[in-house]
Amino acid sequence: MSDREEEALRRLFGDREAKPEALEGVKAVEICGTNFGCRIAGSLLSELGAEVYTVPDEDAKRITPHGATIDGVGIPYFVEGRGKREVALEEVPKLLSELDILIDGLGPGRLYSRGMGYPQLSERYPRLIYVAISQFGHYGRKAEEYAEMPDSDLTGQAYNGYMAMLGNPSLPEPYSYPIRAGIWLAWAFAGAAGALSALAAYWARMRSGRGQFIDVAINEVLSVDHPYQLGAPFVLGAPRQRSPTIDANILVTYTTAKAKDDFVALATVIWPEVEAFFEIIGRPDLAERWRKAIEAWERDPGQLKELEREVFAEVAKYKAEDLVKASREKGRPPIAVVKSVEWVASQPHWRMRGAILELTCRGKKILVPGTPYMMSETPGRVKLKC
């Protein structure tokens, strides 16, 4: 990209604060308790310009790593509370006539018992979009059975089969134990599903004039959004083998490996990428061995393990950035250097895009996440405050 092109893009995306917001005029309230999937949904709407009210929860404020707090509250609550206005639960009924969206994270029956369930509210406020985010949803046998189940991202991952597929495939039971799929991945997916559904319902309301009920089940989002994981065991005729950052079916070339100076992520999947990868590391002769080892994997896994050691030894001869440069020049396969959070936070690129923001809180500078919504006319933004 030329300097002229980059400057044109800077002008296109610059001066966010002077531009209107996509959801300007939209009002929402989140009643989440300790359900951070609910809070993430509210945050996504807020970053797009909606005015979001949040009902505070003392238990949610105490959830934080290693006891770390910002301005007296836990880091997760601080991050997901940015730009929102706190309102007591008892005050929510006074807001209902002007609300577009209500996000319920308390679980089936909780708000209904207070006269604020969807069946009750839809009669008085037919334009209201009601988003419910809970472990098993608000209808069905599991929803009824687990209605009182405390909410957690980890239980959200445990009940949908996704976590069972993650572990170390090189170790026997019981050491190949299930591991989480990522930090708050189920909550993040549920929050995104809730926000996206709310926007779709808002668009539908513009045509029909009516709101609707949206039921998001945290335990189903990972399974639904990763459909091949769910279907693979039935197609293969056998359970999927556990894998951490690698897939047992394409081992060795789809993984992380230690280069001379840093770890690299090798995303080599299809055959042309496999050939290109082995050319990059100077061992095109290994490509055919890889193909035969993959074909014989189930009956003779030792071939793949032997090849793995040889491939990793070759990767270790190169500097990480040299591997990345070679993959870019060849056009395949995708290779990237595994970077630390500290390195990412130090890069001007992400500050310029607004992905990382600096906030001064009680005289102390802290870095907080920005927003991914890069839109030229109605950009997303985070309202920073302590």
Short mmCIF file of C-alpha atoms in Angstrom, two decimals:
data_model
loop_
_atom_site.label_atom_id
_atom_site.label_comp_id
_atom_site.label_asym_id
_atom_site.label_seq_id
_atom_site.Cartn_x
_atom_site.Cartn_y
_atom_site.Cartn_z
CA MET A 1 0.00 0.00 0.00
CA SER A 2 1.36 3.41 -0.95
CA ASP A 3 1.63 6.31 1.50
CA ARG A 4 -1.09 8.08 -0.47
CA GLU A 5 -3.47 5.14 -0.15
CA GLU A 6 -2.76 4.80 3.57
CA GLU A 7 -3.36 8.50 4.15
CA ALA A 8 -6.69 8.25 2.31
CA LEU A 9 -7.74 5.42 4.61
CA ARG A 10 -6.63 7.37 7.67
CA ARG A 11 -8.89 10.25 6.61
CA LEU A 12 -11.74 7.82 5.92
CA PHE A 13 -11.61 6.24 9.38
CA GLY A 14 -10.35 9.23 11.35
CA ASP A 15 -12.14 11.64 13.68
CA ARG A 16 -14.47 9.03 15.16
CA GLU A 17 -15.87 11.27 17.83
CA ALA A 18 -17.26 13.74 15.29
CA LYS A 19 -19.25 11.09 13.41
CA PRO A 20 -22.69 9.68 14.25
CA GLU A 21 -23.11 6.20 15.72
CA ALA A 22 -24.95 3.38 13.97
CA LEU A 23 -27.33 2.69 16.87
CA GLU A 24 -27.77 6.28 17.96
CA GLY A 25 -31.19 6.60 19.63
CA VAL A 26 -31.48 2.89 20.47
CA LYS A 27 -31.99 2.21 24.17
CA ALA A 28 -31.30 -1.08 25.95
CA VAL A 29 -31.04 -2.44 29.48
CA GLU A 30 -29.07 -5.49 30.61
CA ILE A 31 -30.03 -7.45 33.73
CA CYS A 32 -27.20 -9.95 33.92
CA GLY A 33 -26.21 -10.95 37.44
CA THR A 34 -22.91 -12.84 37.03
CA ASN A 35 -23.67 -13.84 33.44
CA PHE A 36 -20.94 -12.13 31.42
CA GLY A 37 -22.34 -13.43 28.14
CA CYS A 38 -25.22 -11.07 28.86
CA ARG A 39 -22.84 -8.20 29.65
CA ILE A 40 -20.83 -8.80 26.49
CA ALA A 41 -24.02 -8.56 24.42
CA GLY A 42 -24.76 -5.20 26.03
CA SER A 43 -21.19 -4.03 25.43
CA LEU A 44 -21.37 -4.84 21.72
CA LEU A 45 -24.57 -2.80 21.36
CA SER A 46 -23.04 0.05 23.38
CA GLU A 47 -19.95 0.17 21.16
CA LEU A 48 -22.24 0.56 18.15
CA GLY A 49 -23.93 3.55 19.73
CA ALA A 50 -26.86 2.23 21.77
CA GLU A 51 -27.54 3.81 25.15
CA VAL A 52 -27.22 0.86 27.52
CA TYR A 53 -28.37 0.74 31.13
CA THR A 54 -26.92 -1.97 33.36
CA VAL A 55 -28.22 -3.36 36.65
CA PRO A 56 -25.14 -3.66 38.92
CA ASP A 57 -24.29 -6.91 40.65
CA GLU A 58 -21.86 -7.12 43.58
CA ASP A 59 -20.89 -10.75 42.91
CA ALA A 60 -20.07 -9.91 39.29
CA LYS A 61 -17.87 -7.03 40.46
CA ARG A 62 -15.79 -9.47 42.52
CA ILE A 63 -14.98 -11.78 39.59
CA THR A 64 -11.38 -10.98 38.64
CA PRO A 65 -7.98 -12.70 38.16
CA HIS A 66 -5.68 -12.77 41.19
CA GLY A 67 -7.77 -10.21 43.06
CA ALA A 68 -6.85 -7.40 40.65
CA THR A 69 -9.28 -4.48 40.61
CA ILE A 70 -9.67 -1.17 38.80
CA ASP A 71 -11.43 1.63 40.57
CA GLY A 72 -12.65 -0.88 43.14
CA VAL A 73 -14.19 -3.45 40.79
CA GLY A 74 -12.90 -6.54 39.02
CA ILE A 75 -11.30 -6.20 35.60
CA PRO A 76 -14.06 -8.07 33.69
CA TYR A 77 -16.82 -5.93 35.21
CA PHE A 78 -14.82 -2.76 34.60
CA VAL A 79 -14.24 -3.61 30.93
CA GLU A 80 -17.83 -4.67 30.23
CA GLY A 81 -19.25 -1.74 32.19
CA ARG A 82 -17.64 0.99 30.08
CA GLY A 83 -20.08 3.50 28.68
CA LYS A 84 -23.09 2.02 30.48
CA ARG A 85 -25.34 3.75 32.99
CA GLU A 86 -26.09 1.87 36.20
CA VAL A 87 -29.72 1.59 37.22
CA ALA A 88 -31.32 -0.31 40.11
CA LEU A 89 -33.50 -3.30 39.21
CA GLU A 90 -36.46 -1.61 40.88
CA GLU A 91 -36.07 1.33 38.48
CA VAL A 92 -36.17 -0.77 35.28
CA PRO A 93 -40.02 -0.75 34.97
CA LYS A 94 -39.88 3.03 34.65
CA LEU A 95 -37.65 2.68 31.59
CA LEU A 96 -39.66 0.04 29.73
CA SER A 97 -41.81 2.44 27.71
CA GLU A 98 -38.70 3.91 26.05
CA LEU A 99 -36.61 0.74 25.74
CA ASP A 100 -35.93 -1.05 22.46
CA ILE A 101 -34.01 -4.02 23.86
CA LEU A 102 -33.98 -5.85 27.18
CA ILE A 103 -31.20 -8.40 27.80
CA ASP A 104 -32.03 -10.98 30.48
CA GLY A 105 -29.11 -13.01 31.86
CA LEU A 106 -30.70 -14.19 35.12
CA GLY A 107 -32.04 -17.49 33.80
CA PRO A 108 -35.52 -18.92 33.14
CA GLY A 109 -38.31 -17.61 35.36
CA ARG A 110 -36.31 -15.07 37.36
CA LEU A 111 -37.59 -11.90 35.71
CA TYR A 112 -40.99 -13.50 35.08
CA SER A 113 -41.43 -13.89 38.84
CA ARG A 114 -40.93 -10.12 39.11
CA GLY A 115 -43.48 -9.35 36.43
CA MET A 116 -40.84 -8.67 33.77
CA GLY A 117 -40.85 -11.88 31.73
CA TYR A 118 -41.41 -11.66 27.98
CA PRO A 119 -45.04 -12.91 28.08
CA GLN A 120 -45.90 -10.13 30.51
CA LEU A 121 -43.91 -7.33 28.90
CA SER A 122 -44.88 -8.11 25.31
CA GLU A 123 -48.54 -7.41 26.08
CA ARG A 124 -47.79 -3.89 27.30
CA TYR A 125 -44.75 -3.20 25.12
CA PRO A 126 -45.22 -5.12 21.85
CA ARG A 127 -42.24 -3.37 20.23
CA LEU A 128 -39.80 -4.62 22.89
CA ILE A 129 -37.01 -6.96 21.77
CA TYR A 130 -36.32 -9.37 24.62
CA VAL A 131 -32.97 -11.20 24.52
CA ALA A 132 -32.58 -14.06 27.01
CA ILE A 133 -29.11 -15.56 27.50
CA SER A 134 -28.92 -18.60 29.78
CA GLN A 135 -27.20 -21.97 30.13
CA PHE A 136 -29.80 -24.13 28.34
CA GLY A 137 -32.26 -21.57 27.03
CA HIS A 138 -35.75 -20.83 28.27
CA TYR A 139 -37.62 -23.80 26.83
CA GLY A 140 -37.09 -27.55 26.57
CA ARG A 141 -36.41 -30.23 29.17
CA LYS A 142 -32.85 -29.16 29.91
CA ALA A 143 -33.95 -25.56 30.32
CA GLU A 144 -36.41 -26.64 32.99
CA GLU A 145 -34.04 -29.12 34.66
CA TYR A 146 -31.14 -26.67 34.91
CA ALA A 147 -33.11 -23.46 35.45
CA GLU A 148 -31.47 -22.95 38.85
CA MET A 149 -27.96 -23.80 37.66
CA PRO A 150 -25.39 -21.08 38.51
CA ASP A 151 -23.99 -19.47 35.39
CA SER A 152 -20.39 -19.97 34.26
CA ASP A 153 -18.42 -19.89 31.02
CA LEU A 154 -16.71 -23.15 31.99
CA THR A 155 -20.00 -25.02 32.49
CA GLY A 156 -21.11 -23.51 29.19
CA GLN A 157 -18.19 -25.24 27.51
CA ALA A 158 -18.53 -28.49 29.47
CA TYR A 159 -22.10 -29.38 28.53
CA ASN A 160 -21.85 -29.02 24.74
CA GLY A 161 -19.16 -31.60 23.95
CA TYR A 162 -16.60 -29.07 22.73
CA MET A 163 -14.33 -29.25 25.75
CA ALA A 164 -14.21 -33.04 25.56
CA MET A 165 -12.43 -32.78 22.20
CA LEU A 166 -9.60 -30.68 23.62
CA GLY A 167 -6.65 -32.25 25.44
CA ASN A 168 -3.27 -33.79 24.69
CA PRO A 169 -3.62 -36.54 22.06
CA SER A 170 -0.13 -37.83 22.83
CA LEU A 171 -1.02 -38.81 26.39
CA PRO A 172 -3.10 -41.79 27.56
CA GLU A 173 -6.09 -41.48 29.89
CA PRO A 174 -6.40 -40.09 32.49
CA TYR A 175 -3.73 -37.54 31.49
CA SER A 176 -5.46 -36.61 28.26
CA TYR A 177 -8.05 -34.73 30.27
CA PRO A 178 -10.48 -32.22 28.75
CA ILE A 179 -9.40 -28.58 28.77
CA ARG A 180 -11.25 -25.32 28.19
CA ALA A 181 -11.57 -24.00 24.66
CA GLY A 182 -10.33 -20.53 25.51
CA ILE A 183 -10.87 -17.72 27.97
CA TRP A 184 -14.63 -17.10 28.25
CA LEU A 185 -15.19 -18.45 24.76
CA ALA A 186 -18.73 -19.68 25.45
CA TRP A 187 -19.72 -16.39 27.05
CA ALA A 188 -18.16 -14.43 24.18
CA PHE A 189 -20.00 -16.48 21.54
CA ALA A 190 -23.27 -16.21 23.47
CA GLY A 191 -22.86 -12.44 23.81
CA ALA A 192 -22.14 -12.07 20.11
CA ALA A 193 -25.13 -14.26 19.23
CA GLY A 194 -27.36 -12.20 21.52
CA ALA A 195 -26.23 -8.86 20.07
CA LEU A 196 -26.44 -10.03 16.45
CA SER A 197 -29.92 -11.47 17.04
CA ALA A 198 -31.03 -8.21 18.66
CA LEU A 199 -29.86 -6.24 15.62
CA ALA A 200 -31.66 -8.63 13.27
CA ALA A 201 -34.83 -8.32 15.37
CA TYR A 202 -34.50 -4.53 15.35
CA TRP A 203 -34.29 -4.58 11.56
CA ALA A 204 -37.34 -6.90 11.40
CA ARG A 205 -39.24 -4.54 13.72
CA MET A 206 -38.68 -1.70 11.29
CA ARG A 207 -40.84 -3.66 8.82
CA SER A 208 -43.36 -5.33 11.11
CA GLY A 209 -43.58 -2.90 14.01
CA ARG A 210 -43.30 -5.77 16.51
CA GLY A 211 -40.51 -6.92 18.78
CA GLN A 212 -39.78 -10.56 19.56
CA PHE A 213 -38.29 -13.01 22.03
CA ILE A 214 -34.71 -14.20 21.40
CA ASP A 215 -33.52 -17.27 23.31
CA VAL A 216 -29.73 -17.82 23.41
CA ALA A 217 -28.41 -20.97 25.11
CA ILE A 218 -24.78 -20.65 26.20
CA ASN A 219 -24.33 -24.43 26.08
CA GLU A 220 -25.25 -24.59 22.42
CA VAL A 221 -23.36 -21.71 20.85
CA LEU A 222 -20.01 -23.48 20.50
CA SER A 223 -21.60 -26.59 19.00
CA VAL A 224 -23.71 -24.60 16.55
CA ASP A 225 -20.98 -22.18 15.53
CA HIS A 226 -18.48 -25.01 15.00
CA PRO A 227 -20.71 -27.46 13.08
CA TYR A 228 -17.93 -29.59 11.62
CA GLN A 229 -16.77 -30.50 15.12
CA LEU A 230 -20.20 -31.86 15.91
CA GLY A 231 -20.57 -33.80 12.67
CA ALA A 232 -17.02 -35.10 12.27
CA PRO A 233 -17.32 -38.11 14.63
CA PHE A 234 -20.37 -39.39 12.76
CA VAL A 235 -18.72 -38.97 9.37
CA LEU A 236 -15.49 -40.57 10.58
CA GLY A 237 -17.33 -43.37 12.32
CA ALA A 238 -15.27 -42.88 15.48
CA PRO A 239 -14.93 -40.28 18.25
CA ARG A 240 -12.70 -37.34 17.48
CA GLN A 241 -9.34 -37.65 19.19
CA ARG A 242 -8.60 -34.86 21.64
CA SER A 243 -6.29 -32.14 20.43
CA PRO A 244 -4.95 -28.92 22.00
CA THR A 245 -3.78 -26.38 19.38
CA ILE A 246 -3.54 -29.08 16.74
CA ASP A 247 -5.92 -31.29 14.81
CA ALA A 248 -5.08 -34.97 15.02
CA ASN A 249 -6.05 -35.49 11.36
CA ILE A 250 -3.46 -33.04 10.03
CA LEU A 251 -0.80 -33.30 12.70
CA VAL A 252 2.70 -31.86 12.22
CA THR A 253 1.81 -29.12 9.73
CA TYR A 254 -1.16 -27.57 11.58
CA THR A 255 0.26 -26.64 14.95
CA THR A 256 2.69 -24.38 16.75
CA ALA A 257 6.41 -25.06 16.51
CA LYS A 258 9.54 -23.49 17.98
CA ALA A 259 11.62 -21.61 15.43
CA LYS A 260 15.16 -20.44 16.22
CA ASP A 261 13.92 -17.44 18.22
CA ASP A 262 10.11 -17.59 18.62
CA PHE A 263 7.15 -19.89 18.30
CA VAL A 264 5.33 -19.88 14.98
CA ALA A 265 1.79 -20.94 14.10
CA LEU A 266 1.70 -23.23 11.08
CA ALA A 267 -1.74 -23.27 9.43
CA THR A 268 -1.01 -25.80 6.70
CA VAL A 269 -4.10 -27.76 5.71
CA ILE A 270 -4.55 -28.53 2.00
CA TRP A 271 -2.01 -30.35 -0.18
CA PRO A 272 -0.64 -27.33 -2.13
CA GLU A 273 0.02 -25.65 1.24
CA VAL A 274 1.75 -28.78 2.53
CA GLU A 275 4.07 -28.85 -0.50
CA ALA A 276 4.82 -25.13 -0.10
CA PHE A 277 5.58 -25.54 3.60
CA PHE A 278 8.13 -28.29 3.06
CA GLU A 279 9.75 -26.23 0.31
CA ILE A 280 10.03 -23.27 2.69
CA ILE A 281 11.89 -25.33 5.28
CA GLY A 282 14.12 -26.74 2.56
CA ARG A 283 12.78 -30.31 2.73
CA PRO A 284 10.46 -30.91 -0.24
CA ASP A 285 11.32 -34.60 0.09
CA LEU A 286 9.24 -34.76 3.28
CA ALA A 287 5.95 -33.90 1.58
CA GLU A 288 5.31 -37.39 0.25
CA ARG A 289 6.36 -38.92 3.55
CA TRP A 290 3.81 -36.68 5.25
CA ARG A 291 1.07 -37.86 2.89
CA LYS A 292 1.85 -41.53 3.53
CA ALA A 293 2.12 -40.97 7.29
CA ILE A 294 -1.31 -39.32 7.35
CA GLU A 295 -2.84 -42.18 5.37
CA ALA A 296 -1.32 -44.71 7.80
CA TRP A 297 -2.01 -42.67 10.92
CA GLU A 298 -4.72 -44.86 12.45
CA ARG A 299 -2.87 -48.16 12.02
CA ASP A 300 0.65 -46.80 12.52
CA PRO A 301 0.74 -43.48 14.44
CA GLY A 302 4.47 -43.90 14.98
CA GLN A 303 5.23 -42.74 11.42
CA LEU A 304 3.66 -39.38 12.11
CA LYS A 305 5.46 -38.97 15.44
CA GLU A 306 8.80 -39.72 13.80
CA LEU A 307 8.07 -37.20 11.04
CA GLU A 308 7.00 -34.63 13.65
CA ARG A 309 10.40 -34.72 15.34
CA GLU A 310 12.17 -34.30 12.01
CA VAL A 311 9.94 -31.41 10.88
CA PHE A 312 10.25 -29.56 14.18
CA ALA A 313 14.03 -29.90 14.00
CA GLU A 314 13.99 -28.28 10.53
CA VAL A 315 11.71 -25.42 11.66
CA ALA A 316 14.09 -24.72 14.56
CA LYS A 317 16.84 -23.84 12.07
CA TYR A 318 15.01 -20.72 10.87
CA LYS A 319 14.15 -17.39 12.46
CA ALA A 320 10.42 -16.96 12.90
CA GLU A 321 10.13 -13.81 10.79
CA ASP A 322 12.11 -15.46 7.96
CA LEU A 323 9.50 -18.24 7.82
CA VAL A 324 6.72 -15.66 7.73
CA LYS A 325 8.47 -13.71 4.96
CA ALA A 326 8.95 -16.86 2.89
CA SER A 327 5.27 -17.79 3.23
CA ARG A 328 4.20 -14.30 2.12
CA GLU A 329 6.50 -14.40 -0.89
CA LYS A 330 5.24 -17.83 -1.91
CA GLY A 331 1.61 -16.95 -1.15
CA ARG A 332 1.11 -20.02 1.04
CA PRO A 333 0.81 -21.50 3.61
CA PRO A 334 -0.34 -19.13 6.39
CA ILE A 335 2.47 -18.78 8.97
CA ALA A 336 2.54 -16.27 11.83
CA VAL A 337 4.77 -15.48 14.80
CA VAL A 338 3.08 -16.17 18.14
CA LYS A 339 3.11 -12.80 19.91
CA SER A 340 2.60 -11.95 23.57
CA VAL A 341 -0.13 -9.65 24.86
CA GLU A 342 2.57 -7.20 25.98
CA TRP A 343 3.98 -7.04 22.46
CA VAL A 344 0.54 -6.48 20.95
CA ALA A 345 -0.19 -3.65 23.43
CA SER A 346 3.05 -1.91 22.46
CA GLN A 347 2.22 -1.69 18.74
CA PRO A 348 1.15 1.75 17.39
CA HIS A 349 -0.89 -0.07 14.72
CA TRP A 350 -3.56 -1.10 17.24
CA ARG A 351 -3.59 2.30 18.95
CA MET A 352 -4.15 3.97 15.58
CA ARG A 353 -7.10 1.66 14.84
CA GLY A 354 -8.61 2.16 18.29
CA ALA A 355 -8.29 -1.52 19.22
CA ILE A 356 -6.29 -0.55 22.32
CA LEU A 357 -7.10 2.56 24.34
CA GLU A 358 -5.30 4.30 27.16
CA LEU A 359 -7.27 5.44 30.19
CA THR A 360 -6.08 7.49 33.16
CA CYS A 361 -7.85 6.26 36.28
CA ARG A 362 -7.09 7.94 39.60
CA GLY A 363 -3.75 9.12 38.29
CA LYS A 364 -2.78 5.69 36.94
CA LYS A 365 -2.56 4.90 33.23
CA ILE A 366 -4.11 1.61 32.13
CA LEU A 367 -4.68 -0.02 28.75
CA VAL A 368 -8.16 -1.30 27.91
CA PRO A 369 -9.66 -3.01 24.84
CA GLY A 370 -11.18 -0.77 22.20
CA THR A 371 -13.74 -1.84 19.61
CA PRO A 372 -13.44 -3.91 16.42
CA TYR A 373 -16.08 -1.86 14.58
CA MET A 374 -14.11 0.03 11.92
CA MET A 375 -16.85 1.75 9.91
CA SER A 376 -16.10 4.86 7.89
CA GLU A 377 -19.42 6.68 8.45
CA THR A 378 -20.75 5.30 11.75
CA PRO A 379 -17.70 4.01 13.63
CA GLY A 380 -17.91 2.05 16.82
CA ARG A 381 -16.45 3.61 19.93
CA VAL A 382 -15.95 2.97 23.62
CA LYS A 383 -17.00 5.59 26.13
CA LEU A 384 -14.12 5.60 28.59
CA LYS A 385 -14.61 6.55 32.20
CA CYS A 386 -13.45 5.51 35.65
#
